[in-house]
Coordinates of C-alpha atoms in Angstrom, one line a residue:
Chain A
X1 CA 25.8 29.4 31.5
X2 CA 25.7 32.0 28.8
X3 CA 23.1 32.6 26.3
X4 CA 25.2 30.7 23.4
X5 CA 26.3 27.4 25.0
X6 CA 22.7 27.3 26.7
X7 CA 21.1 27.6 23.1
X8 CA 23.2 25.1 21.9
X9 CA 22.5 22.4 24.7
X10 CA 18.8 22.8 24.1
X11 CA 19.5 22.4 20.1
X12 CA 21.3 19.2 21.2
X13 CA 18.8 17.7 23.8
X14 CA 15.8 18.9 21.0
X15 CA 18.1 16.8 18.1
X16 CA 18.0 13.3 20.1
X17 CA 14.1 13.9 20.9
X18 CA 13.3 14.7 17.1
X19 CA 15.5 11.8 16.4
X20 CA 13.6 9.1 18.2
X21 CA 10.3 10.8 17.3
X22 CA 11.0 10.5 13.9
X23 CA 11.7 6.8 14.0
X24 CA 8.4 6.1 16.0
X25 CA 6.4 8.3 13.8
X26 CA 7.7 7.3 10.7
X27 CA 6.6 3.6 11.9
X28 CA 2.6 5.1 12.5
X29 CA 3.1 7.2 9.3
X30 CA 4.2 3.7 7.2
X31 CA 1.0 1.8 8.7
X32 CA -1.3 4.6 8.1
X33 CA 0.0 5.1 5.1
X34 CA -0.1 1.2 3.6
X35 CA -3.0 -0.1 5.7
X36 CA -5.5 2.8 6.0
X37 CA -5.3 1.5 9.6
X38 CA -4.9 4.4 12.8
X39 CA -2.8 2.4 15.1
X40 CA -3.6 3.4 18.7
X41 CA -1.2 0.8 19.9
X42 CA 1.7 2.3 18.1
X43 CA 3.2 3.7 21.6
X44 CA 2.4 0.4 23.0
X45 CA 4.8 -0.7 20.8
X46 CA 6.8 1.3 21.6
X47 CA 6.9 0.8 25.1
X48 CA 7.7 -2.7 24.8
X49 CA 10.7 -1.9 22.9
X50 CA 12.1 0.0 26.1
X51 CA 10.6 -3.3 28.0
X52 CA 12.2 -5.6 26.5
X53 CA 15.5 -4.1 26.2
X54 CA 15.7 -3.5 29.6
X55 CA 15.1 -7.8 30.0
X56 CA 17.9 -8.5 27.4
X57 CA 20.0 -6.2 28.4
X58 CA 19.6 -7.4 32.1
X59 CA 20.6 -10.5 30.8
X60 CA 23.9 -9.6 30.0
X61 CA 25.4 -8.6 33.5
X62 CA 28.9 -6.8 33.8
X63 CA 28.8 -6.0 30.4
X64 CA 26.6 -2.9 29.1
X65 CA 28.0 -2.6 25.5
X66 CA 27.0 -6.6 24.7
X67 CA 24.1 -6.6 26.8
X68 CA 22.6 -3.3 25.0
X69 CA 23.6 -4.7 21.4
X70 CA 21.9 -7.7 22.2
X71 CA 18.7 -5.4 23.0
X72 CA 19.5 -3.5 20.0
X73 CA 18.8 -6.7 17.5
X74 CA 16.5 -8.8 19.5
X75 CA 14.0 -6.2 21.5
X76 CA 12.6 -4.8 17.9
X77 CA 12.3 -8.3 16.5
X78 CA 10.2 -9.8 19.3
X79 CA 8.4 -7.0 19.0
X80 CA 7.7 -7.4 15.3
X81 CA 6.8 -10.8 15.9
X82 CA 4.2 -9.4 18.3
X83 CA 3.0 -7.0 15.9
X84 CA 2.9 -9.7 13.0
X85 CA 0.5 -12.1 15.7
X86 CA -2.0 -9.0 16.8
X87 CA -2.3 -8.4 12.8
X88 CA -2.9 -12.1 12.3
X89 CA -5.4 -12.2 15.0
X90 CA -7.4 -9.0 15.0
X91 CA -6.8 -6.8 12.3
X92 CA -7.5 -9.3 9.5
X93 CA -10.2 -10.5 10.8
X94 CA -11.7 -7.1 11.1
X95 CA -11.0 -6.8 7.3
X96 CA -8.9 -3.7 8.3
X97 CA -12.2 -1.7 8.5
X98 CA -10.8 1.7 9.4
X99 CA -13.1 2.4 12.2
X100 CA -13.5 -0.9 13.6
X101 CA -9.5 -1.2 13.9
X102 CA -9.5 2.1 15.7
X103 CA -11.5 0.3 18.4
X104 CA -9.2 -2.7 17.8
X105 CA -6.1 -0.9 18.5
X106 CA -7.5 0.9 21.2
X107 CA -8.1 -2.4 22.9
X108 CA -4.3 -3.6 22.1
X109 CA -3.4 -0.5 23.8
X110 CA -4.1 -1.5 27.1
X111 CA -3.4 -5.4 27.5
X112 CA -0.1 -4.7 26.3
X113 CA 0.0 -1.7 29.2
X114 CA -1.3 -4.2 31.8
X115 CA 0.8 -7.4 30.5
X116 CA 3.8 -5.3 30.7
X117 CA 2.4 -3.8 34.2
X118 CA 1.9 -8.0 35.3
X119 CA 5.0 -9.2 33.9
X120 CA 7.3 -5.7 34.0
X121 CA 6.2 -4.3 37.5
X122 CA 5.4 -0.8 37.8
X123 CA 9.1 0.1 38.2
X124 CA 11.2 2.9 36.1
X125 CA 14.3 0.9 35.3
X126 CA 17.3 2.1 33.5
X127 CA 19.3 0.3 30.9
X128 CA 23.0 1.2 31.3
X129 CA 24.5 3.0 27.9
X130 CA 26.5 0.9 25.8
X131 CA 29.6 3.4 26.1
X132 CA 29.7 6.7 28.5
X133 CA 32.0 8.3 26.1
X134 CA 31.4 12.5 27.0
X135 CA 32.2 14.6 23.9
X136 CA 33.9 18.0 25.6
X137 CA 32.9 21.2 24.2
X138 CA 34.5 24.9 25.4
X139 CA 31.0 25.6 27.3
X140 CA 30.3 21.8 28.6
X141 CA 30.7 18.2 27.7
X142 CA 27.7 16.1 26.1
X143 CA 27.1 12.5 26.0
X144 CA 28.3 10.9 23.6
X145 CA 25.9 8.3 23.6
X146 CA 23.1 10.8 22.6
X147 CA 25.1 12.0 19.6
X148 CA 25.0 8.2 18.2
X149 CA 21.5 8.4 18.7
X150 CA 21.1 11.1 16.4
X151 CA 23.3 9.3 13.9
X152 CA 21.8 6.0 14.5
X153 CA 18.3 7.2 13.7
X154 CA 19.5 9.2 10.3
X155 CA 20.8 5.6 9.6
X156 CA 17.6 3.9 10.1
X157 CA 15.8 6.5 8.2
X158 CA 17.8 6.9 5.0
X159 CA 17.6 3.1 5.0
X160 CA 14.0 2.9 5.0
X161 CA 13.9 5.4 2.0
X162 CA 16.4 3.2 0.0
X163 CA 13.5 0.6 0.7
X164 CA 10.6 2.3 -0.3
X165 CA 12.1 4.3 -3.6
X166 CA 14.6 2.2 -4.8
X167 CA 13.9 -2.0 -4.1
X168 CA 10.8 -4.2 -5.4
X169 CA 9.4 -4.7 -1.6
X170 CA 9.3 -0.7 -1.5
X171 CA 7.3 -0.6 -5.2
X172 CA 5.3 -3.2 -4.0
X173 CA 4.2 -1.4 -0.7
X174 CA 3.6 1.5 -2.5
X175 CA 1.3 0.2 -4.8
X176 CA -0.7 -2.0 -2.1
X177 CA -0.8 2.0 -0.8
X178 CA -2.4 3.3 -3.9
X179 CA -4.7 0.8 -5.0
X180 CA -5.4 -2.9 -2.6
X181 CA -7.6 -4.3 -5.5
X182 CA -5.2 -3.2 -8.4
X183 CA -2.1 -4.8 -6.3
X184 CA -3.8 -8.1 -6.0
X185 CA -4.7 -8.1 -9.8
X186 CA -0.8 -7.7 -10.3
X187 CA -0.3 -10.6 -8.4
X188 CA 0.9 -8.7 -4.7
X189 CA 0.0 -10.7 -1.8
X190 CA -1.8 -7.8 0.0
X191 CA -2.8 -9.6 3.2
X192 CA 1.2 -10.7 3.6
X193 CA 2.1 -6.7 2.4
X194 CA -0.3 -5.6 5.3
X195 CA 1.7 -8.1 7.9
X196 CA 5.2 -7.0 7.3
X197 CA 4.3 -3.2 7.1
X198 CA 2.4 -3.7 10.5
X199 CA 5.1 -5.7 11.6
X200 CA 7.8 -3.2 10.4
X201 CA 6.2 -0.4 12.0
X202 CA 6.0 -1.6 15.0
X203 CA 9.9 -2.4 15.3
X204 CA 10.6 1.0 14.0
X205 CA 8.6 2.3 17.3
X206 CA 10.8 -0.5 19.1
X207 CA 13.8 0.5 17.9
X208 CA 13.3 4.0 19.0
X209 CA 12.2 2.7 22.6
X210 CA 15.7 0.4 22.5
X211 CA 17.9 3.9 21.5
X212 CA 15.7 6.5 24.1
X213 CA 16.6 3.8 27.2
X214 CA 19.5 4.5 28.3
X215 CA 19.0 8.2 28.3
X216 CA 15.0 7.6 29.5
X217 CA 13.9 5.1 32.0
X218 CA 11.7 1.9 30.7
X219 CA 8.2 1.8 32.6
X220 CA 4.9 0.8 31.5
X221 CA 3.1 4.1 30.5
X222 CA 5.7 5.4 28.6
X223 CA 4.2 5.0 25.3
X224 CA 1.6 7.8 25.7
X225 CA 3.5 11.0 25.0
X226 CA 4.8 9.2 22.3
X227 CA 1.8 8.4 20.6
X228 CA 0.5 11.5 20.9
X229 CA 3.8 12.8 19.5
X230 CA 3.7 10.4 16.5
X231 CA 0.5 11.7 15.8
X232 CA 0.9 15.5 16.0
X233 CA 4.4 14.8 13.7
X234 CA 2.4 12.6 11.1
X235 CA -0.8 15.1 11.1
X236 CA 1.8 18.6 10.5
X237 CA 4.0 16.5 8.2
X238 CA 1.4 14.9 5.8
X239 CA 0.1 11.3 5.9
X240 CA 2.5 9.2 3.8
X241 CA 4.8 11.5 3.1
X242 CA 8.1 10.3 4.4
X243 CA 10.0 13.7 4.0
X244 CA 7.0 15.5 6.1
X245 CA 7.4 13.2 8.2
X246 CA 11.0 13.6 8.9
X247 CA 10.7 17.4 8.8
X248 CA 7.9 17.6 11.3
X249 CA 9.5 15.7 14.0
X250 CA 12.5 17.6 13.5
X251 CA 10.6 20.8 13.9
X252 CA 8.4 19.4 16.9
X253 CA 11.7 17.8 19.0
X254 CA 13.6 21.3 18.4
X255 CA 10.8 23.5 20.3
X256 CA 10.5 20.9 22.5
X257 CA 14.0 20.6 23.5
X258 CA 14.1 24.7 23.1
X259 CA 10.9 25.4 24.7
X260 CA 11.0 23.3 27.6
X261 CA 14.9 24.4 28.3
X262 CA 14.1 28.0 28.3
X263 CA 10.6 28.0 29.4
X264 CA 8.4 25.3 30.6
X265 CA 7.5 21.3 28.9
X266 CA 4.1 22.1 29.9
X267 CA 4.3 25.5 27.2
X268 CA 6.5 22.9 24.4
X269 CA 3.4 20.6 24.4
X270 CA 0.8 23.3 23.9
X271 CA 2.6 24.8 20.9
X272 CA 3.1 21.4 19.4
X273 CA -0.8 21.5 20.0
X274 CA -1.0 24.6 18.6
X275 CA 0.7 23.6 15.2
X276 CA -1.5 20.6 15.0
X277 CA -4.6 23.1 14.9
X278 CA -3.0 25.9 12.8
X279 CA -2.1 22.9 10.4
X280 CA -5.6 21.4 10.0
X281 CA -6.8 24.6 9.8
X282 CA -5.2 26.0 7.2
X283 CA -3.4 23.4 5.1
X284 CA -5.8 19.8 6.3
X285 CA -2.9 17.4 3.9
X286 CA 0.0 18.5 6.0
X287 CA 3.1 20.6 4.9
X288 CA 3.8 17.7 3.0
X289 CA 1.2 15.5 1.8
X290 CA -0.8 15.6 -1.4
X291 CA -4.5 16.8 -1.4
X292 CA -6.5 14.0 -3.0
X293 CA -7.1 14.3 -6.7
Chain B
X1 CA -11.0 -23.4 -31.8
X2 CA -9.8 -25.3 -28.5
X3 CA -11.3 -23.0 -25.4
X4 CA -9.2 -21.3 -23.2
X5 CA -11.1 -20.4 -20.5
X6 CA -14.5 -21.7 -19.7
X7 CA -16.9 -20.2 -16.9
X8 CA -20.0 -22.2 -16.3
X9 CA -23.2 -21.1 -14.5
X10 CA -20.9 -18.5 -12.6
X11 CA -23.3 -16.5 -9.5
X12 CA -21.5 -13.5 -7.8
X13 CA -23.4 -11.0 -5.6
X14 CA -22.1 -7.7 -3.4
X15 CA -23.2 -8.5 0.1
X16 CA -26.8 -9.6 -0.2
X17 CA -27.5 -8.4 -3.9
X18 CA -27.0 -11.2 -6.0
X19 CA -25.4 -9.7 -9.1
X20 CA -24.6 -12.9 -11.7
X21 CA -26.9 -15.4 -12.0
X22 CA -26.1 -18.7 -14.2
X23 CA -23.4 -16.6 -16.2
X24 CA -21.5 -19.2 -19.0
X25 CA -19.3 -18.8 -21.3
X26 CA -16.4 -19.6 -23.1
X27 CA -13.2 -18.0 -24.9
X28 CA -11.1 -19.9 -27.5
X29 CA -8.0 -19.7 -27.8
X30 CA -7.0 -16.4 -29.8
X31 CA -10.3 -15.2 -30.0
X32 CA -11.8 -11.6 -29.1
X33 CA -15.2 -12.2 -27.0
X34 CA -17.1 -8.8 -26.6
X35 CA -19.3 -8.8 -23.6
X36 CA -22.6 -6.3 -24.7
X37 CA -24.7 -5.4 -22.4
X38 CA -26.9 -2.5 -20.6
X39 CA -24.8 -0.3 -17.7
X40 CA -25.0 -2.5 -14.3
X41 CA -25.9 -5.5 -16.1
X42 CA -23.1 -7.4 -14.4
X43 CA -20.3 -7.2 -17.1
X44 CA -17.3 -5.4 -14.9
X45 CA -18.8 -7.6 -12.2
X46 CA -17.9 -10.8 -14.7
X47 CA -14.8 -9.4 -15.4
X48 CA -14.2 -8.9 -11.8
X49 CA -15.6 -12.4 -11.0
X50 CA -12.8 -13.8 -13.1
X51 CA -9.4 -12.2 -11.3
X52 CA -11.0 -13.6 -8.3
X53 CA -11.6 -9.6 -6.8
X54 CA -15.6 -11.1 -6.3
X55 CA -16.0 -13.6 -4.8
X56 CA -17.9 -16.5 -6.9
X57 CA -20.9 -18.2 -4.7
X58 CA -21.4 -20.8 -7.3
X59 CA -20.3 -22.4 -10.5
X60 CA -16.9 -22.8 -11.7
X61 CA -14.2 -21.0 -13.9
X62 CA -11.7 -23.1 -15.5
X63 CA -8.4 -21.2 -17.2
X64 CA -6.8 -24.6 -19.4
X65 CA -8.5 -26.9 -17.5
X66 CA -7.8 -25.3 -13.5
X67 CA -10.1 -24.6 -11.8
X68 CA -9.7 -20.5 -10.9
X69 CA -12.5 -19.7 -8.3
X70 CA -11.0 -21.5 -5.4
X71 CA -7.3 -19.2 -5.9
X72 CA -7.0 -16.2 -3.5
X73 CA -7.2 -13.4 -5.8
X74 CA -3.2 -12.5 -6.2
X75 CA -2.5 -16.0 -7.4
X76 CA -4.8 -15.8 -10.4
X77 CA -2.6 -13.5 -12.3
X78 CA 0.0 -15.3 -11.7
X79 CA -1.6 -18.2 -13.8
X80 CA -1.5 -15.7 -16.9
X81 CA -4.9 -13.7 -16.9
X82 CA -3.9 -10.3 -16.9
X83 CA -6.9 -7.7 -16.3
X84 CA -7.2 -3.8 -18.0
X85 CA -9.6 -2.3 -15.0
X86 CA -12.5 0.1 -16.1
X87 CA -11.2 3.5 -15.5
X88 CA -7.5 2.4 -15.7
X89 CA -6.5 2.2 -12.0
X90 CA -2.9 3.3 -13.0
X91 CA -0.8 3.8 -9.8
X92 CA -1.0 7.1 -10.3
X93 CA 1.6 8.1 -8.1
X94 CA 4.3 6.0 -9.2
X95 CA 6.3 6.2 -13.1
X96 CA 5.4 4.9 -15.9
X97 CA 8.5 2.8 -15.7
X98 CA 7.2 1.4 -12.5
X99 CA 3.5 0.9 -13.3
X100 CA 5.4 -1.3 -15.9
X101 CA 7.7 -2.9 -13.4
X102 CA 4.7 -4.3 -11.3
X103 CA 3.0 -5.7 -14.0
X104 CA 6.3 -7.6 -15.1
X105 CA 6.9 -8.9 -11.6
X106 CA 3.4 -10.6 -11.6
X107 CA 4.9 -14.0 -13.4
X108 CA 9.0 -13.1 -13.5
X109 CA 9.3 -11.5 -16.4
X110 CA 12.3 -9.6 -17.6
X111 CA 13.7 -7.1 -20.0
X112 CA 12.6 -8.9 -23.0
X113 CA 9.2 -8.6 -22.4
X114 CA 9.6 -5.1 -21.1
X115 CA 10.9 -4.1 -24.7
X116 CA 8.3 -5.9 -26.2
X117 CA 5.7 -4.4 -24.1
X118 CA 7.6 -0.6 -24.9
X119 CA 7.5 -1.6 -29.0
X120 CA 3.9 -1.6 -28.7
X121 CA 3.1 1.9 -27.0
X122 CA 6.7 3.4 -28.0
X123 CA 5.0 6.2 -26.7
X124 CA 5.7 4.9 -23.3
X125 CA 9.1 4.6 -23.9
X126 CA 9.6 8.5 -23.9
X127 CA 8.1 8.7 -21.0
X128 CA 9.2 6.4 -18.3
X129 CA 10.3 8.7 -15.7
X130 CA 6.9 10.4 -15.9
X131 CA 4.0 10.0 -13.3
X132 CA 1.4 7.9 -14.5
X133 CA -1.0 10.1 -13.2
X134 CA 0.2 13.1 -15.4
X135 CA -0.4 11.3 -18.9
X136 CA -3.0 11.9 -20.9
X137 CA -6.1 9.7 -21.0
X138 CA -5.2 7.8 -24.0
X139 CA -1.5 7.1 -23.3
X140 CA -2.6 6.5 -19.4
X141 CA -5.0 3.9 -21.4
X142 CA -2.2 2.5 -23.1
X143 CA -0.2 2.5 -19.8
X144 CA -2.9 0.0 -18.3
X145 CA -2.9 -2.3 -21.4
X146 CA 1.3 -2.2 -21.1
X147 CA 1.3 -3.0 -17.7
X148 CA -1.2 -5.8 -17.9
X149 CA 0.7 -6.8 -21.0
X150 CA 3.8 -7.1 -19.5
X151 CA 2.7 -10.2 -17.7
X152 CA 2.4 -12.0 -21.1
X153 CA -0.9 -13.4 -20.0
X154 CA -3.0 -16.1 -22.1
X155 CA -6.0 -14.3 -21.2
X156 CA -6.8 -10.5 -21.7
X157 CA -9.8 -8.5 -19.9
X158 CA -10.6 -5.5 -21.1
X159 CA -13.2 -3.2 -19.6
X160 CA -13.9 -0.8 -21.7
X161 CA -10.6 0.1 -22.7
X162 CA -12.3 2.9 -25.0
X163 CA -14.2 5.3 -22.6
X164 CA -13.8 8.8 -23.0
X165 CA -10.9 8.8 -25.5
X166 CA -10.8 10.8 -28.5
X167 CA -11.0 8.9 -31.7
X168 CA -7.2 8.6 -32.1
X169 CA -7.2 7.0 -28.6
X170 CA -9.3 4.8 -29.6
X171 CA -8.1 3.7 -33.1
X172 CA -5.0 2.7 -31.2
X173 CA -6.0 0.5 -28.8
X174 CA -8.6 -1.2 -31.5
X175 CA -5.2 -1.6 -33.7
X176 CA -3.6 -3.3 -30.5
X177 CA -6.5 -5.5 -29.9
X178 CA -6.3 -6.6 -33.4
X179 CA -2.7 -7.4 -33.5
X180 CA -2.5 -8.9 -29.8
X181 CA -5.8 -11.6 -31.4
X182 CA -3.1 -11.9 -34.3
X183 CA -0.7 -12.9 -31.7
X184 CA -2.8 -15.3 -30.0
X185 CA -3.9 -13.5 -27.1
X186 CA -7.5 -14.6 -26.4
X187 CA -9.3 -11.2 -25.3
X188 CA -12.6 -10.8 -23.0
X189 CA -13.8 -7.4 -24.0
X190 CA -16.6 -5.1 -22.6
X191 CA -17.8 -2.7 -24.3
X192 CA -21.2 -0.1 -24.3
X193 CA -20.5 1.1 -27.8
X194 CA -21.6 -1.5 -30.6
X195 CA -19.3 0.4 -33.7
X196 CA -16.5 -0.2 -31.2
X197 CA -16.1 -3.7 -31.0
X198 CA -17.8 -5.0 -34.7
X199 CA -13.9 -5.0 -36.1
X200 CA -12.2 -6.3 -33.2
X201 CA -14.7 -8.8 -32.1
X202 CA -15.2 -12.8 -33.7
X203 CA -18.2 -13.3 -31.1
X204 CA -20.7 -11.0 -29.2
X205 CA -22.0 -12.1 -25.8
X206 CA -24.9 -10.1 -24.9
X207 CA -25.4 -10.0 -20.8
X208 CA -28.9 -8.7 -19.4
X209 CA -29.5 -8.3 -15.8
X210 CA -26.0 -10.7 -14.7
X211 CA -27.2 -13.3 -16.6
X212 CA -25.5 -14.9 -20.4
X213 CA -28.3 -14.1 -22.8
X214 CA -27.5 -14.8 -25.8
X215 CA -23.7 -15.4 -27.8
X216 CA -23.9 -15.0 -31.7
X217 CA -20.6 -14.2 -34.3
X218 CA -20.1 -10.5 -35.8
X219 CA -20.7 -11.4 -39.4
X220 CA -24.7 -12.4 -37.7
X221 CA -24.7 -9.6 -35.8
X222 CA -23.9 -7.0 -38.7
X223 CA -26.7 -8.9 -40.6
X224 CA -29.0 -8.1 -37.9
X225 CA -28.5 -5.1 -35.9
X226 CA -32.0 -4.9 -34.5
X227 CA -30.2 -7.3 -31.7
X228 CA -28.2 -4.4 -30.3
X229 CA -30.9 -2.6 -30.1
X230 CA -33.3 -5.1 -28.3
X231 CA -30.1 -6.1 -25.6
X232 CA -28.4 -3.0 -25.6
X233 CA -30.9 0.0 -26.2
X234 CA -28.7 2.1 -27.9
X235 CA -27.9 2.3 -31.7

């Protein structure tokens, strides 16, 4: 393949990777954000997305467009659910102390690994694509599939800025953001604003796992690089800032798609690293985000 | 004058350091109570106490007859005490129209008292799309009494609405005290500076190491300003 068309594909595969990362780390960036909390389990979350859309999905046999709608609704709200029982049951009681839910996540991390490794298997399993249309360019044809992806996810994400900026649940998330004690002498129910935004995050994070499956297998680890991901996009885009966050997983998913088409993964992961430092280094709030006043 | 709120031997304390002790008192209906007192003698605490944002370990606060300590502290707003926090704590990063907004969604209410709200600080009103945070002290100050306003509470606490404005600032917010007590808006009012509250207030509580010393009216008070003095320290 030429130069061009080569470009191109790598601009393509890079889109749908900044696409899903955006989703997942917009979810850590919304619970950071809200809660003051460092969610560790984020990728867990993840991870069960991809899970449980693969056991939905697998209940539909014969017909992958209903079986992967069906994941598409259901997989992100049991996993919500989840997410609204482990805030119920460990970060409340912990007060939401920052560095005692760090622990606390850290802990959630890896009974939902092995609960997915008892009940899941340690299997890679595939989750067919709702439609194999191939869109059929001069230079090569490209899945369809991954196109909606990137158009699902710009979906999702315009949606969740119409919530924040422009509805009462968004004013009254931000304001539980700015100032817990003020909130709750205005009447917001901060302990209920924490549980939906943890919830909420989480099935962002699932929603991405439910979109990536048919293009990447389910398995049990799979919410590490992820994670790690999410946290590299929040830290260069700013902490709470939904455009940085957007823009950084953009930028990130491009020179990974770029980098590890034309070069190696291995060298896409050390730049990403390398932004992370340069970024701290010289501008600690992000491109994005506000210093403190 | 038929009380409004009544606390009654409140004690409050931050982890092991008990910081009320015994605290009473009680605020009539349409009346301006100023709480004196020496810095950390327990008066934000009290105010604090009230909205349910400290915990009470003992004694009882009753708004109308209900009983307030037992609500989680998001529902006591909601029963119409609206609270002015020391320092302001606008949302600094949202609008002033917004700042407004929350305060209106506390108990449901809607335009009306929104324009209301905007008659009083019409200062406000040319400045909605603005960041809170970008106003200057006194109309951020104004902001925080708008916003608490706009939940048309029965109960107003102020805590120290006053600090570091310049005297125009302040002239404003003593004219709005004055005409929200002509309104019937009973108001719980702390205060460090004496000169401050003698034209808004009807009664002086003094508070002394987070305990209710002593309450006497203004007209006393002016007679005898060796009181301030003795509670307070300063002239």
């Amino acid at each position: 393949m030429a130069f061009g068309p080569h470009l191109l594909l790598a601009l393509l595969e890079g889109l749908v990777s900044s696409a899903v990362l955006a989703l997942t780390a917009l979810g850590l960036s919304l619970v950071f954000g809200v809660m003051r909390i460092v969610n560790v389990a984020h990728g867990e979350f993840f991870m069960l997305g991809a899970v449980f859309a693969w056991w939905f999905s697998s209940m539909i046999a014969g017909s992958p467009a209903l079986g992967f709608l069906l994941a598409l609704v259901l997989a992100p709200l049991v996993v919500g659910a989840i997410a609204l029982v482990a805030e119920r049951l460990v970060l409340r009681r912990l007060e939401y102390d920052p560095e005692a839910t760090i622990v606390a996540t850290i802990g959630m991390l890896y009974i939902f690994e092995q609960l997915a490794l008892m009940f899941y298997g340690p299997e890679a399993r595939a989750v067919p694509a709702p439609f194999d249309f191939r869109v059929t360019l001069p230079w090569f044809g490209y899945s369809g599939y991954k196109l909606a992806v990137i158009a699902a996810s710009v979906l999702v994400m315009l949606a969740t800025w119409y919530v924040l900026t422009r509805t009462r649940i968004g004013l009254v998330m931000r304001a539980t953001q700015y100032d817990r004690e003020t909130a709750q002498a205005f009447g917001i129910p901060v302990g209920r604003v924490y549980a939906g935004v943890f919830a909420l995050g989480a099935m962002l994070a699932a929603l991405a796992a439910v979109l990536i499956v048919p293009i990447q297998q389910a398995h049990y680890l799979m919410g590490t690089d992820p994670l790690l991901l999410s946290f590299i996009v929040v830290i260069i885009g700013g902490l709470g800032s939904l455009r940085g966050t957007v823009l950084a997983a953009v930028l990130i998913g491009l020179t990974e798609g770029i980098v590890a088409v034309f070069f190696s993964p291995t060298l896409a992961k050390m730049l990403a690293t390398l932004f992370v430092a340069l970024v701290l280094v010289f501008r600690p709030q992000g491109l994005f985000g506000q210093a403190p006043r | 004058m038929p009380e409004l709120l009544k606390m009654e031997k409140i004690g409050a304390s931050y982890g092991s350091v008990q910081v009320l002790r015994d605290v009473s008192l009680e605020l009539g209906s349409g009346e301006v109570l100023c709480l004196l007192g020496r810095n950390g003698a327990g008066k934000t605490t009290l105010l604090k106490t009230i909205m349910g944002l400290v915990r009470a370990i003992s004694g009882s606060i009753l708004l109308d007859g209900m009983e307030l300590t037992r609500l989680p502290p998001h529902e006591v707003p909601r029963h119409g005490v609206a609270y002015v926090p020391q320092g302001r704590r606008l949302f600094a990063e949202l609008t002033v129209a917004e700042n407004i907004e929350i305060g209106l969604m506390t108990r449901q209410k809607g335009s009306e008292t929104r324009e209301a709200v905007l008659d009083l600080f019409p200062v406000l009103r040319e400045r909605l799309g603005q960041r809170s945070g970008t106003l200057s002290g006194g109309e951020q100050q104004m902001l925080a009494m708008a916003r608490a306003l706009a939940t048309e509470p029965k109960v107003l606490l102020l805590d120290e609405p006053t600090e570091g404005l310049m005297p125009s600032a302040i002239a404003k917010i003593r004219e709005t005290v004055a005409a929200l007590r002509a309104h019937g808006v009973s108001t719980l009012l702390v205060e460090q500076r004496v000169d401050a509250v003698l034209p808004v207030a009807d009664r002086v509580l003094f508070i002394e190491n987070g305990r209710s010393v002593r309450t006497i009216g203004v007209a006393e008070l002016r007679a005898d300003p060796a009181m301030v003095r003795h509670y307070v320290g300063v002239g």
